[in-house]
Amino acid sequence: MTTTATVLECVVCGGDVELEGGTLQGELIDCADCGSELEVASVAPFTLREAPQEAEDWGQ
Amino acid sequence: MSESVRVAIVGGSGYTGGELYRLLLFHPHVQVAQITSERFAGKLVAKAHPNLRQATKQKFISVNELAACDVLFLCLPHGEAAKNWDRYAGLAPRVIDLSADFRLRDEADYRFYYHNNHPRPDLLADFVYGIPELHRDQIREARRVACAGCNATATILGLLPLYRAGVVLPQNTVVEVKVGSSEAGNRANDGSHHPERANCLRSFSPTGHRHVAEINHALSFDQKASVHFSATAVDMVRGALATSHVFLNQALTEKDIWKIYREAYADEPFLRIVKERDGLYRYPEPKLLAGTNYCDVGFEKDPTSDRVVVISAIDNLMKGSAGQAVQALNLMLGFEETTALEFPGLHPV
């Protein structure tokens, strides 16, 4: 069975993010351009939001 | 092309000459027919470049023994290529110069930044400035190419998308470049003595750096660019990191800036946008680029002002010199642009 991919815009950098048809709500996707972790907020229609990040001290 | 292209390297015992030789030794369409060094004439190339032990049995020759070839690379100290141009010009139909001698179009700029009259101003218009991301089509057709300075390369490639898009105040940019010691070449001096050079953060050119003229020329589109540039020598061997403070002439979001960089560099084989929210190296890091021909570029918009900080990194001996020269060679001769430049770097290093 083939599924249709949907292309959405990364909410952080505006790059293309491709979601397969079977993608589930809550799945985490990495943006290939900026590396941001994105959460699938809804599937009908597909929407994305930035996944919650733990606050991190980068050490410098 | 089935037969190898015969090339010669003049001034092959220095760091850029050695790096160029390393790249060309493994280029599938090139044969390094000759490599010169007056200091090492008659000695194995590996004597000056020990990383090439067993990789080659070739010996340096004197420049007086040079024969005709297809492409001549000049890796001489600044001023030497121009002064002795007549000696080299007839040896090859194509010449790639890695020195500063033919980078500028304007003789007055040369006099101001190099504190000398140019020995051959009549030749300045003959050379194409060697950054492919600026002049790819002209390099393809060129007979003479002048490779850009390493600090200039890092700065120009960081800023080019914003200047070309016309979204910045072209005379307000402040650039600080941190560079490794290999940029100063392989001749020792009092300042390069280990106790003096180690652990240094040496501000060696707060103003008036030689590369400013070529940066301004490259970034001048509808309006004349004038960057404010400083350079600091840091405690590393390879690498240059340019931190550029740019001021926008219009309101842009980070997404808008992403779009400008993506459109400029999406198809460039050696340009990568590095701007990540997590991970070990969130912005360009020269250490990861050692031995590679990449230029990594990142940016961040200051949320409290119209300032954008652009960070760009290269290996000064590669994208800033020998790698750039091989990329130009590939374009001039119709080879795949990335040939012999595919090395992705090391991690950890």
Short mmCIF file of N, CA and C in Angstrom, two decimals, chain A residues 9-15 33-36 50 53 56 58, chain B residues 254-255 258-259 262 273 275-283:
data_model
loop_
_atom_site.label_atom_id
_atom_site.label_comp_id
_atom_site.label_asym_id
_atom_site.label_seq_id
_atom_site.Cartn_x
_atom_site.Cartn_y
_atom_site.Cartn_z
N GLU A 9 5.40 23.20 6.41
CA GLU A 9 6.49 24.15 6.66
C GLU A 9 6.96 24.01 8.10
N CYS A 10 8.27 23.93 8.27
CA CYS A 10 8.82 23.89 9.64
C CYS A 10 8.43 25.18 10.35
N VAL A 11 7.93 25.06 11.56
CA VAL A 11 7.48 26.25 12.29
C VAL A 11 8.66 27.09 12.77
N VAL A 12 9.85 26.52 12.74
CA VAL A 12 11.03 27.28 13.22
C VAL A 12 11.73 27.99 12.06
N CYS A 13 12.05 27.26 10.99
CA CYS A 13 12.88 27.85 9.94
C CYS A 13 12.15 28.02 8.61
N GLY A 14 10.96 27.46 8.48
CA GLY A 14 10.23 27.60 7.22
C GLY A 14 10.61 26.59 6.17
N GLY A 15 11.50 25.66 6.49
CA GLY A 15 11.90 24.63 5.55
C GLY A 15 10.80 23.59 5.33
N ASP A 33 16.51 20.84 7.87
CA ASP A 33 17.26 22.08 7.69
C ASP A 33 17.83 22.60 9.00
N CYS A 34 16.97 22.78 9.99
CA CYS A 34 17.43 23.45 11.22
C CYS A 34 17.59 22.48 12.38
N GLY A 35 17.21 21.22 12.19
CA GLY A 35 17.40 20.22 13.23
C GLY A 35 16.38 20.31 14.36
N SER A 36 15.42 21.21 14.26
CA SER A 36 14.43 21.34 15.34
C SER A 36 13.58 20.08 15.43
N GLU A 50 6.56 23.17 17.61
CA GLU A 50 7.89 22.84 18.12
C GLU A 50 7.73 21.97 19.35
N GLN A 53 11.23 21.57 24.64
CA GLN A 53 12.65 21.31 24.87
C GLN A 53 12.96 21.49 26.35
N GLU A 56 18.41 24.00 28.69
CA GLU A 56 19.74 23.39 28.70
C GLU A 56 20.80 24.48 28.81
N TRP A 58 24.31 25.45 27.90
CA TRP A 58 25.26 24.95 26.90
C TRP A 58 26.68 24.91 27.45
N GLU B 254 13.38 35.63 11.73
CA GLU B 254 14.37 34.56 11.52
C GLU B 254 13.97 33.68 10.33
N LYS B 255 12.68 33.44 10.18
CA LYS B 255 12.23 32.63 9.03
C LYS B 255 12.54 33.31 7.71
N TRP B 258 16.18 32.75 7.15
CA TRP B 258 16.35 31.36 6.72
C TRP B 258 16.08 31.25 5.21
N LYS B 259 15.00 31.88 4.77
CA LYS B 259 14.61 31.77 3.36
C LYS B 259 15.70 32.37 2.46
N ARG B 262 18.60 29.94 2.47
CA ARG B 262 18.24 28.69 1.79
C ARG B 262 18.24 28.88 0.28
N ILE B 273 24.11 25.46 5.88
CA ILE B 273 23.55 26.34 6.90
C ILE B 273 23.53 25.55 8.21
N LYS B 275 22.60 25.88 11.99
CA LYS B 275 21.87 26.69 12.98
C LYS B 275 20.87 25.76 13.63
N GLU B 276 21.27 25.20 14.73
CA GLU B 276 20.43 24.18 15.35
C GLU B 276 20.13 24.55 16.79
N ARG B 277 19.04 24.02 17.30
CA ARG B 277 18.62 24.41 18.65
C ARG B 277 19.20 23.51 19.73
N ASP B 278 19.66 22.34 19.33
CA ASP B 278 20.30 21.48 20.32
C ASP B 278 21.45 20.74 19.64
N GLY B 279 22.13 19.91 20.40
CA GLY B 279 23.27 19.20 19.83
C GLY B 279 24.58 19.83 20.27
N LEU B 280 25.67 19.19 19.84
CA LEU B 280 26.98 19.60 20.31
C LEU B 280 27.51 20.85 19.64
N TYR B 281 27.25 21.00 18.37
CA TYR B 281 27.78 22.14 17.60
C TYR B 281 26.61 22.83 16.92
N ARG B 282 26.06 23.83 17.58
CA ARG B 282 24.83 24.44 17.09
C ARG B 282 25.08 25.49 16.02
N TYR B 283 26.28 25.99 16.02
CA TYR B 283 26.69 26.99 15.03
C TYR B 283 28.00 26.53 14.40
#
